PDB file of C-alpha atoms in Angstrom:
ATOM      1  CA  UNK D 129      26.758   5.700 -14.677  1.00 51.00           C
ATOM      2  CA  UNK D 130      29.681   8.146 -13.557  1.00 54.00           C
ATOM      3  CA  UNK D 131      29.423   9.468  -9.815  1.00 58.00           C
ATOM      4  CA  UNK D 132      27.586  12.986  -9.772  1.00 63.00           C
ATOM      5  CA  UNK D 133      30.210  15.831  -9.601  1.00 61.00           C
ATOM      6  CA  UNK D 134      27.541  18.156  -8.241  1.00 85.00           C
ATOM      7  CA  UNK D 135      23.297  17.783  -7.035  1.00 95.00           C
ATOM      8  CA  UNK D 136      20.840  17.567  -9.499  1.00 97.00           C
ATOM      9  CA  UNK D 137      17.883  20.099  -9.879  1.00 97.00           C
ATOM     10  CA  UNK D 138      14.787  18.690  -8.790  1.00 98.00           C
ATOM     11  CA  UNK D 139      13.613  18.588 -12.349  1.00 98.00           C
ATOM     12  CA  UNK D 140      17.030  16.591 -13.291  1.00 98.00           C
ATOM     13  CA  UNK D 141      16.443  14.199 -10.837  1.00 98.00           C
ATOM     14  CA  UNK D 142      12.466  13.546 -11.721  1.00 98.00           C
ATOM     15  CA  UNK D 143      13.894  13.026 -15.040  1.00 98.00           C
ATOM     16  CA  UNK D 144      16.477  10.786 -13.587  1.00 98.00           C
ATOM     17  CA  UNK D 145      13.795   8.639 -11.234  1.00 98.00           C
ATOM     18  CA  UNK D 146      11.812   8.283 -13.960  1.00 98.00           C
ATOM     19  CA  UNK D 147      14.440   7.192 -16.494  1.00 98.00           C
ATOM     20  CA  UNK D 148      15.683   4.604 -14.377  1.00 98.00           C
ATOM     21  CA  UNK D 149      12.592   3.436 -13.040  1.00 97.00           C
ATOM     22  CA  UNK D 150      13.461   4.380  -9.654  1.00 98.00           C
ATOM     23  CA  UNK D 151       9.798   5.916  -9.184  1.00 98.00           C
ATOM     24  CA  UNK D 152       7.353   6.629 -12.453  1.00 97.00           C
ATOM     25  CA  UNK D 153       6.224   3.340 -14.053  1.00 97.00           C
ATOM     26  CA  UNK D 154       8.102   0.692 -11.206  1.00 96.00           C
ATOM     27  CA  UNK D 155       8.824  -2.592 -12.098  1.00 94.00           C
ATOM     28  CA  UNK D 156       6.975  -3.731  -9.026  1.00 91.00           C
ATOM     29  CA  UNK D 157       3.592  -5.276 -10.257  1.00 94.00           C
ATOM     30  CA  UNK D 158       0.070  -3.847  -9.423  1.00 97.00           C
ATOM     31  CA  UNK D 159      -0.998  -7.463  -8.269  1.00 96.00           C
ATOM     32  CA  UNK D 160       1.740  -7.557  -6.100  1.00 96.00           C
ATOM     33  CA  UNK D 161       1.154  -4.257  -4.283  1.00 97.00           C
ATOM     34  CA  UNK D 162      -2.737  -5.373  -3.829  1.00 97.00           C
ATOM     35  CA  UNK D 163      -1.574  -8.889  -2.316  1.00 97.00           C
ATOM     36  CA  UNK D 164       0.577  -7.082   0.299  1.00 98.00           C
ATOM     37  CA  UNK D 165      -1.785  -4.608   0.860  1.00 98.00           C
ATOM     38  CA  UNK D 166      -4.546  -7.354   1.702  1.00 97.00           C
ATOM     39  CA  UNK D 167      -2.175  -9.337   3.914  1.00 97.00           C
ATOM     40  CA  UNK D 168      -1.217  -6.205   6.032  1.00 98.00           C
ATOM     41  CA  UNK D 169      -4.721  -5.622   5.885  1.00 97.00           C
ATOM     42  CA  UNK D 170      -5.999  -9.280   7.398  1.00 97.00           C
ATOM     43  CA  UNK D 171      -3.119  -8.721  10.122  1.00 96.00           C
ATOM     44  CA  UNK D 172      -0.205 -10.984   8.415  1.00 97.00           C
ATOM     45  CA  UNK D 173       2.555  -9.389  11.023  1.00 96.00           C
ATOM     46  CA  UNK D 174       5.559  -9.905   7.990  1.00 96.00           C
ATOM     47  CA  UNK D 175       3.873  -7.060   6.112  1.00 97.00           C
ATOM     48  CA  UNK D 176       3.818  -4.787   9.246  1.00 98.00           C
ATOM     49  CA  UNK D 177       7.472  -4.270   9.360  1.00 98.00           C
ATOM     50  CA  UNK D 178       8.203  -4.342  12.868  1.00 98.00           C
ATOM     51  CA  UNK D 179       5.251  -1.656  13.615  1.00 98.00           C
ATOM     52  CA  UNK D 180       2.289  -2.279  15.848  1.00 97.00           C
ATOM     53  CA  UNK D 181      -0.216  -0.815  13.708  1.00 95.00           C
ATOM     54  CA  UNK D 182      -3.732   0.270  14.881  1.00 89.00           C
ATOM     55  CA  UNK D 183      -7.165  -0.860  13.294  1.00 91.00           C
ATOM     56  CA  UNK D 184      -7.899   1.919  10.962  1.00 92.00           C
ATOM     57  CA  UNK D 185      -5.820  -0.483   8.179  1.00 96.00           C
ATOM     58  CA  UNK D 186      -8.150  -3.503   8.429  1.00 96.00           C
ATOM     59  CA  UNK D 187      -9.631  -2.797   5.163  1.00 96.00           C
ATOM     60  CA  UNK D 188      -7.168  -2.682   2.345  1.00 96.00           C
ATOM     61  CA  UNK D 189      -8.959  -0.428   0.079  1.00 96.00           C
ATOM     62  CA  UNK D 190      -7.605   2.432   3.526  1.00 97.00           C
ATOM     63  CA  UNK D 191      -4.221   1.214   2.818  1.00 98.00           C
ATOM     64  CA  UNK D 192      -4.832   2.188  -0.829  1.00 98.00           C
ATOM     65  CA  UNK D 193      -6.053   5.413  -0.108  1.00 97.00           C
ATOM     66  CA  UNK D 194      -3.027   6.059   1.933  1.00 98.00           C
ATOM     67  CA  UNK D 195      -0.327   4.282  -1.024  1.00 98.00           C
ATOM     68  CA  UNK D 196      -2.113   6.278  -3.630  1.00 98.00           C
ATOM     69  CA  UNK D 197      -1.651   9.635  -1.506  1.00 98.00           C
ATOM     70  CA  UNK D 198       2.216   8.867  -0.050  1.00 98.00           C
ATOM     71  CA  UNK D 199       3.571   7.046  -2.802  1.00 98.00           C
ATOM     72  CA  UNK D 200       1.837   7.684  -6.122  1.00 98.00           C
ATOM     73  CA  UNK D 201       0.725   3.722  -7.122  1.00 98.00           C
ATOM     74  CA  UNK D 202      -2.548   4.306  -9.069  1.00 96.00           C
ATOM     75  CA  UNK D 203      -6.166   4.897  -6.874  1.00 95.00           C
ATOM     76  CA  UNK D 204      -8.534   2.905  -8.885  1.00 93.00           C
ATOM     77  CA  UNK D 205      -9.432  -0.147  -7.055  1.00 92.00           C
ATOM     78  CA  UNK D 206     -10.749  -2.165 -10.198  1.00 92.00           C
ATOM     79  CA  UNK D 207      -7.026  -1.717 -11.866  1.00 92.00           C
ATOM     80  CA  UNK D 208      -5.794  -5.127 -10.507  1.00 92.00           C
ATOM     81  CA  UNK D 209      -2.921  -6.435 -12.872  1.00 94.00           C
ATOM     82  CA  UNK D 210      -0.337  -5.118 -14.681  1.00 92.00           C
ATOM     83  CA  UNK D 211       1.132  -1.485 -14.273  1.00 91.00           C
ATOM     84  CA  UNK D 212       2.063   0.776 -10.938  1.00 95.00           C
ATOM     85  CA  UNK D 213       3.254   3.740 -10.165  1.00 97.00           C
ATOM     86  CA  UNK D 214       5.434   6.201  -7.913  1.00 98.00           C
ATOM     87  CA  UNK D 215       4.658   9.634  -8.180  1.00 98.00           C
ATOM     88  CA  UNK D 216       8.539  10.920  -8.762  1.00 98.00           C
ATOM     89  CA  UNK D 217       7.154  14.188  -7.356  1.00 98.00           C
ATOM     90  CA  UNK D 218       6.252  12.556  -3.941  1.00 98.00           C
ATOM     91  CA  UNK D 219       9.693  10.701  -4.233  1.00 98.00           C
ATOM     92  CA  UNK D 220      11.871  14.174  -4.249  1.00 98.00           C
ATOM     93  CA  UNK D 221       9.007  15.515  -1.346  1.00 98.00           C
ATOM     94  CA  UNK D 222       9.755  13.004   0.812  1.00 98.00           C
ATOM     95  CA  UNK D 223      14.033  13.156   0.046  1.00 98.00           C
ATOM     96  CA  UNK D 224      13.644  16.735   0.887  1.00 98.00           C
ATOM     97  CA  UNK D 225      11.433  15.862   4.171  1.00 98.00           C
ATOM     98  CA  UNK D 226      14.046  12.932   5.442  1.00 98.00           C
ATOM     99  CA  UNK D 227      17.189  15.936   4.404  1.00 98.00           C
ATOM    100  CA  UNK D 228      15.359  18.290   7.075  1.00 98.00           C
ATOM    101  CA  UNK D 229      15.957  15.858   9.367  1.00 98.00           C
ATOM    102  CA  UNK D 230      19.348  14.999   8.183  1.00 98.00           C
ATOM    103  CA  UNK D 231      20.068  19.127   9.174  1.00 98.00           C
ATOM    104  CA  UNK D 232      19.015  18.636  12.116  1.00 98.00           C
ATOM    105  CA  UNK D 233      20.690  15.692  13.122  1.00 98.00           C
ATOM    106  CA  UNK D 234      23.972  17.566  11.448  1.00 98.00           C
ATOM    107  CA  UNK D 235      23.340  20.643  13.803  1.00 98.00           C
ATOM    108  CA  UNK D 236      22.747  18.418  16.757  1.00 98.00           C
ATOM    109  CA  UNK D 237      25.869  16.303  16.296  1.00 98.00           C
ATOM    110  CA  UNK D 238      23.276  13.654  16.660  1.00 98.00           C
ATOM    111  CA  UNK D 239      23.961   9.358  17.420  1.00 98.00           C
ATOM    112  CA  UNK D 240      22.284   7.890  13.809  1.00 98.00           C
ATOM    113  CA  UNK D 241      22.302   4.686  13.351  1.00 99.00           C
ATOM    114  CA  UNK D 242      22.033   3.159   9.992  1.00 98.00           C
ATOM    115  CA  UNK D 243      20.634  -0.017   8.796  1.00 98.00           C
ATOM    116  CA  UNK D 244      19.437  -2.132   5.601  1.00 98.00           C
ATOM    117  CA  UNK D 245      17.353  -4.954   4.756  1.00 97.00           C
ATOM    118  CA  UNK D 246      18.275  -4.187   0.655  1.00 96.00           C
ATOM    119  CA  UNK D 247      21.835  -4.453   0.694  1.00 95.00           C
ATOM    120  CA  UNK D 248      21.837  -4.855  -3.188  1.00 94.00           C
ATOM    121  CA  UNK D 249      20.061  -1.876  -3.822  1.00 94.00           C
ATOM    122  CA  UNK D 250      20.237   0.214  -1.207  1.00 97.00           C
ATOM    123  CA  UNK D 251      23.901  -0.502   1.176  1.00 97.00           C
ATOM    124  CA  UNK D 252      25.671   2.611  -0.464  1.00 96.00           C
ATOM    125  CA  UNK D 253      23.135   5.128  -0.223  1.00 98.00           C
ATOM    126  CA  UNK D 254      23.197   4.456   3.132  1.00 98.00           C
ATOM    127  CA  UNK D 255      27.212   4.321   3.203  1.00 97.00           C
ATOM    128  CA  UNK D 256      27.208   7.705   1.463  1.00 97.00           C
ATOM    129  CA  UNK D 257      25.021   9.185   4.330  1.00 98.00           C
ATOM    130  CA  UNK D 258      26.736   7.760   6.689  1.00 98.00           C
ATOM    131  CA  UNK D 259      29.740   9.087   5.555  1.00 97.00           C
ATOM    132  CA  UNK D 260      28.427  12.903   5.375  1.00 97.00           C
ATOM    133  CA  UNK D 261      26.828  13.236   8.636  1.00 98.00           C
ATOM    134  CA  UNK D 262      30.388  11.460   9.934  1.00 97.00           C
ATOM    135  CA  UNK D 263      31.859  14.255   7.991  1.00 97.00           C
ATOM    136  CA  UNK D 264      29.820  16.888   9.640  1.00 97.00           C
ATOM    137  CA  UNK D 265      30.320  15.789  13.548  1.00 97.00           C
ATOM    138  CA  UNK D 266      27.652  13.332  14.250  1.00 98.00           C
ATOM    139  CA  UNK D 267      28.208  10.072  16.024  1.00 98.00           C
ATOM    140  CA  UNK D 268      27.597   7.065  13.973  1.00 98.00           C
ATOM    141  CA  UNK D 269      26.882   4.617  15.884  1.00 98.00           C
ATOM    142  CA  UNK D 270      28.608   1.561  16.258  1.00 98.00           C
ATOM    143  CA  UNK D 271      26.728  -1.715  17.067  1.00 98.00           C
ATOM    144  CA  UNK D 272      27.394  -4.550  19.772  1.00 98.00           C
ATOM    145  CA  UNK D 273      29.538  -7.291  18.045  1.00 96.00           C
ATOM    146  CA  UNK D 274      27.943 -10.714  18.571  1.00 96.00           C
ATOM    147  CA  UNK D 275      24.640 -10.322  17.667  1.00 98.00           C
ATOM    148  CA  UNK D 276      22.266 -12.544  16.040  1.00 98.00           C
ATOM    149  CA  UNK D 277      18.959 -12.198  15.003  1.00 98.00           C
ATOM    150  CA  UNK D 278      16.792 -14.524  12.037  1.00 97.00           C
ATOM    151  CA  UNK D 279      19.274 -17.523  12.044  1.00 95.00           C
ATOM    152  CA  UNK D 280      22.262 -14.707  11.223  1.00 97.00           C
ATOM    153  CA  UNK D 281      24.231 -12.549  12.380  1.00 97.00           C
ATOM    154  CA  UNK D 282      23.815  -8.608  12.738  1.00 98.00           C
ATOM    155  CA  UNK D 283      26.592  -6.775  12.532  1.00 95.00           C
ATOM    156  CA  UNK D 284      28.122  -3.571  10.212  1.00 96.00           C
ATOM    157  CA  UNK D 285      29.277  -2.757   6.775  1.00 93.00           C
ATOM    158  CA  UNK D 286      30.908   0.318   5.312  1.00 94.00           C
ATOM    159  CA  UNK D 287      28.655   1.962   8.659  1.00 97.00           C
ATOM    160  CA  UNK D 288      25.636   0.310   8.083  1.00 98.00           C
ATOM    161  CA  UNK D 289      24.467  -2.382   9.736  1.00 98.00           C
ATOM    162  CA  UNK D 290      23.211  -5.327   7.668  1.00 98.00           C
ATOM    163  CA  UNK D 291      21.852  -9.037   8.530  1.00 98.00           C
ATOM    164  CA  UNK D 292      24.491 -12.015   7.435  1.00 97.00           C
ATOM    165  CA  UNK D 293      23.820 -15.514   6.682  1.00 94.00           C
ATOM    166  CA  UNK D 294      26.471 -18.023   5.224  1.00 89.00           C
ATOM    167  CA  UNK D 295      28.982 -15.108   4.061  1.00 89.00           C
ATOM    168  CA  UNK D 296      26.056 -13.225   2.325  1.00 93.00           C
ATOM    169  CA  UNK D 297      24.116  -9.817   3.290  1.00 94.00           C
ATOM    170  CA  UNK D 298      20.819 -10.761   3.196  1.00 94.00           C
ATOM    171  CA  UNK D 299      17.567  -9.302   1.817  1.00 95.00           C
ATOM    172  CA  UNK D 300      15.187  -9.257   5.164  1.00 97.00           C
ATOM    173  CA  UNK D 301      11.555  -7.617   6.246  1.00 96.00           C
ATOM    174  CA  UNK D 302      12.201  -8.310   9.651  1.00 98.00           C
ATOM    175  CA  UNK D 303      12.294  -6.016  12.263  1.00 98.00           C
ATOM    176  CA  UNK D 304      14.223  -8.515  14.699  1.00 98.00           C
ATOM    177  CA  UNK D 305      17.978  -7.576  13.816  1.00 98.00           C
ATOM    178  CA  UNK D 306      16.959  -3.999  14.559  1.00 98.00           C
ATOM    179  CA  UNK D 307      15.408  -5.326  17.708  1.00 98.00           C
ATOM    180  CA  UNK D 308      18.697  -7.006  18.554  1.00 98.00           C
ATOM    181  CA  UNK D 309      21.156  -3.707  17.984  1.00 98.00           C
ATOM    182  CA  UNK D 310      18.508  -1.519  20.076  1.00 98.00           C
ATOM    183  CA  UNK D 311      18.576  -4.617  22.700  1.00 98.00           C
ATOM    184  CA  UNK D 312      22.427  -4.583  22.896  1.00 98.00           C
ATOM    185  CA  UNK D 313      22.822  -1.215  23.206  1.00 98.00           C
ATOM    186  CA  UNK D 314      20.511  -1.059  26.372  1.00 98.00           C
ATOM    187  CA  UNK D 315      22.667  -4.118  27.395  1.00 98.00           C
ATOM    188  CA  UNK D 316      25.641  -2.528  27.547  1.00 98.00           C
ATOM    189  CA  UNK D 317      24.473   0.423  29.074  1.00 98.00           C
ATOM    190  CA  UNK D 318      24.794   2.788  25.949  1.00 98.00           C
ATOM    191  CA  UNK D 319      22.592   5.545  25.066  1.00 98.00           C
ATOM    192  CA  UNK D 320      20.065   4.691  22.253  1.00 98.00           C
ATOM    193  CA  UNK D 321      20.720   6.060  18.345  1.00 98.00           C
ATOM    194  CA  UNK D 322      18.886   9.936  18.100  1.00 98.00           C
ATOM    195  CA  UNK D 323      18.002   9.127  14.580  1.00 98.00           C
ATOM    196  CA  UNK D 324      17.502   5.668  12.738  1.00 98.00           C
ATOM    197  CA  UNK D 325      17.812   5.611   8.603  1.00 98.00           C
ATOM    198  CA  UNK D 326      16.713   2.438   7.262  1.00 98.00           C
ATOM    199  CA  UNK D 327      14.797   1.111   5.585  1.00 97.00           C
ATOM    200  CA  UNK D 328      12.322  -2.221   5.734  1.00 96.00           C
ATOM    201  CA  UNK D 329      11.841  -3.571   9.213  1.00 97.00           C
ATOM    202  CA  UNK D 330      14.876  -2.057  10.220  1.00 98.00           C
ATOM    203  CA  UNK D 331      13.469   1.585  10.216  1.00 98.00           C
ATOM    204  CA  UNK D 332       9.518   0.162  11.480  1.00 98.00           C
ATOM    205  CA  UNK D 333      11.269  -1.781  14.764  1.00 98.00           C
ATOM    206  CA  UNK D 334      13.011   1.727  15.784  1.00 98.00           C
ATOM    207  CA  UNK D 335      10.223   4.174  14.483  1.00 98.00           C
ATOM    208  CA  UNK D 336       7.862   1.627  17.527  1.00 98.00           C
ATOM    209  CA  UNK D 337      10.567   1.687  19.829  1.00 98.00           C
ATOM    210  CA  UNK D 338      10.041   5.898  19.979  1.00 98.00           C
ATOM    211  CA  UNK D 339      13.154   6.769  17.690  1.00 98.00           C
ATOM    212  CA  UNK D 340      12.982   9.362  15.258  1.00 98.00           C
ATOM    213  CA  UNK D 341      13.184   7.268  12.129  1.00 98.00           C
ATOM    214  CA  UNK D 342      13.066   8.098   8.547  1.00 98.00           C
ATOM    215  CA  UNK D 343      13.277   5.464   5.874  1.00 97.00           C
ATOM    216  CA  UNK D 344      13.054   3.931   2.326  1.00 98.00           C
ATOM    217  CA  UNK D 345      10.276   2.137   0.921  1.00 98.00           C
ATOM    218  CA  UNK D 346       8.970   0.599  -2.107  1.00 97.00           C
ATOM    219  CA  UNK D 347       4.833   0.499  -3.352  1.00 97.00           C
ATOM    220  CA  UNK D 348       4.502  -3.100  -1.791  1.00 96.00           C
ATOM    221  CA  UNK D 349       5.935  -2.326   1.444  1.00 96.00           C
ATOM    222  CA  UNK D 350       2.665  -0.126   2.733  1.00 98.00           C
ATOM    223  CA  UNK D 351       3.242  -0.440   6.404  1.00 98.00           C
ATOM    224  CA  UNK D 352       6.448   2.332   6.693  1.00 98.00           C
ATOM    225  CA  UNK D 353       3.837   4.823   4.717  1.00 98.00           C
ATOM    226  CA  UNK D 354       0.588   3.859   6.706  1.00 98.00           C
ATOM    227  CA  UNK D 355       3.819   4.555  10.138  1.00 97.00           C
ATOM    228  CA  UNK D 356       4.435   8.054   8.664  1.00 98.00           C
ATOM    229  CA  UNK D 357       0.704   8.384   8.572  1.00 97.00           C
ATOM    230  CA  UNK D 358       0.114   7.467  12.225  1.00 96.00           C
ATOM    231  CA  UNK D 359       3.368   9.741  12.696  1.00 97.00           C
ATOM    232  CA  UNK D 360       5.327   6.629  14.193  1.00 98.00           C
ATOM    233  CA  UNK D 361       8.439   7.553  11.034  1.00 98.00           C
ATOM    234  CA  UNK D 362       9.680  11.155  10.453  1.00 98.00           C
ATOM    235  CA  UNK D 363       9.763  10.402   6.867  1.00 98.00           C
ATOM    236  CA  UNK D 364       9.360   7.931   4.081  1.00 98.00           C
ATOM    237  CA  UNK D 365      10.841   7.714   0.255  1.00 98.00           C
ATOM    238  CA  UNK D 366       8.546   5.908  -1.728  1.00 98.00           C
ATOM    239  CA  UNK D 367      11.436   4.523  -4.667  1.00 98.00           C
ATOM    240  CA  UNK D 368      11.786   1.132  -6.317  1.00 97.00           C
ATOM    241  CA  UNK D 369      14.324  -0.534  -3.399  1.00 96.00           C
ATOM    242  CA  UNK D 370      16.126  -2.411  -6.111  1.00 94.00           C
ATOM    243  CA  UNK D 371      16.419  -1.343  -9.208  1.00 95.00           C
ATOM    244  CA  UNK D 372      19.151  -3.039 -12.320  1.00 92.00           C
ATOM    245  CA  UNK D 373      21.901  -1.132 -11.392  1.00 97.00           C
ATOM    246  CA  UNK D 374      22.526   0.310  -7.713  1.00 96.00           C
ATOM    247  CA  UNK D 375      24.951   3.596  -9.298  1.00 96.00           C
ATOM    248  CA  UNK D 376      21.317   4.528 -10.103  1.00 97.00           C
ATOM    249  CA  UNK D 377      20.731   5.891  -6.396  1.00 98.00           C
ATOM    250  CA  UNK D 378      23.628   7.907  -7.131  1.00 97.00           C
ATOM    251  CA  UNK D 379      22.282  11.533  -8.388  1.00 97.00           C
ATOM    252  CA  UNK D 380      18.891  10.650  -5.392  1.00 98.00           C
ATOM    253  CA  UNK D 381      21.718  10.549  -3.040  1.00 98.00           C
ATOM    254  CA  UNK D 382      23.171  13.560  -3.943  1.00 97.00           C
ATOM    255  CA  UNK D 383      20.378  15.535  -3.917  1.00 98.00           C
ATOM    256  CA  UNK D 384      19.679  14.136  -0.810  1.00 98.00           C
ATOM    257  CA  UNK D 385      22.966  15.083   0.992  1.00 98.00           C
ATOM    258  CA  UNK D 386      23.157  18.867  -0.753  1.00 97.00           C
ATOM    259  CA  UNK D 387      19.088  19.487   0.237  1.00 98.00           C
ATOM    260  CA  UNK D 388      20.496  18.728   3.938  1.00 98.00           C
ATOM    261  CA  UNK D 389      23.319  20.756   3.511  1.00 97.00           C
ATOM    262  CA  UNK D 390      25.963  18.169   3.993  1.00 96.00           C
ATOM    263  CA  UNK D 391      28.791  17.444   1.679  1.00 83.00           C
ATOM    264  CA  UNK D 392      28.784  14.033  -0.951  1.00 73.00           C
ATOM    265  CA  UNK D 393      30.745  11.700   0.498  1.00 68.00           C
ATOM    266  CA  UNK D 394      31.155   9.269  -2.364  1.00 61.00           C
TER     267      UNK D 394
END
């Protein structure tokens, strides 16, 4: 798929969501979304996502409720294998929520900080975000070098910090290498990030700590939608986090940047 030359409409980019499975029918499987919506549910902390969540989500037909209204997966209880959904339409709602906070960190000349747990699906949407708000005066911040976190090592990629093992950018949940940039940061004295975009853990740890965070999630990672309900995260994407071919972010992330008024850095 060629780089986009110019933004998509929003009806272009529906199209485009739904074409490449980004958000209409996912790939993710309804019995999968129900078994992480259970766990979270029953208080399994890897399905929190680095949030401290409060007891309204015991029952898991509430987290539901809340997936079927922020993300789009289908309402009906009794539909327990096979096909899920994203609504595309809450997909480009949310893009244009997290680009009014994009403006405002432009206008601001704001300290973001960007991080991934999905380096192969989602490292260069991030990159190209980065990349803009660098272009248009905000400070990207740059993490403490040493740090480890989840037997690996934290540390930054094209801007955005990822988790390493054994020469490989690893797919992690866990809020800890989040917890370790925010940690060595107060360490050395420097002033926290003013915005966080993430996504998994990454974006739950810093939405807790009190920073403005806005984020990308998929329909089995409830707890980032149930923290935008609570009001802990700014804003949340609901997408598919990894779809066949990462290029396919590419017309999403140009939307993104022109709905925040920043120029494509691709």
């Amino acid at each position: 798929m060629p780089i986009p030359s110019s933004a998509p409409s929003r009806p272009e980019l529906i199209d485009h969501l739904v074409q490449t499975r980004i958000a209409g029918n996912v790939a993710t499987p309804r019995d999968n979304n129900l078994s992480h919506y259970r766990k979270l549910a029953n208080g399994d902390r890897h399905y929190w996502l680095g949030l401290e969540l409060s007891d309204r989500w015991a029952d898991e037909q509430d987290v539901l409720a809340v997936m079927a209204e922020r993300c789009g997966v289908i309402d009906d209880p009794e539909h327990r294998v096979g096909q899920d959904t994203i609504d595309p339409e809450l997909t480009v709602g949310a893009l244009d929520r997290m680009a009014a906070e994009l403006r405002k960190a432009a206008e601001a000349g704001a300290r973001v900080l960007f991080a991934t747990g999905h380096p192969g699906g989602l490292l260069d949407v991030h990159r190209a975000t980065a990349a803009a708000l660098r272009a248009a005066g905000c400070e990207i911040v740059e993490i403490p070098g040493g740090l480890e976190a989840d037997e690996g090592y934290v540390f930054q990629f094209a801007d955005v910090a990822v988790l390493e093992r054994g020469a490989t950018l690893w797919h992690t949940h866990s809020p800890a290498p989040m917890a370790a940039i925010l940690d060595g940061l107060a360490r050395e004295g420097r002033p926290l990030p003013d915005l966080v975009v993430a996504d998994h853990g990454w974006a739950g740890c810093a939405g807790q700590r009190g920073i403005k965070a806005v984020g990308y999630a998929d329909c089995n990672d409830p707890a980032l939608f149930l923290g935008e309900a609570e009001g802990t995260l700014a804003a949340v994407v609901p997408l598919d986090d990894h779809v066949t071919n990462p290029r396919f972010y590419d017309p999403m992330t140009a939307y993104l940047l022109d709905a925040a008024g920043l120029t494509a850095q691709f």
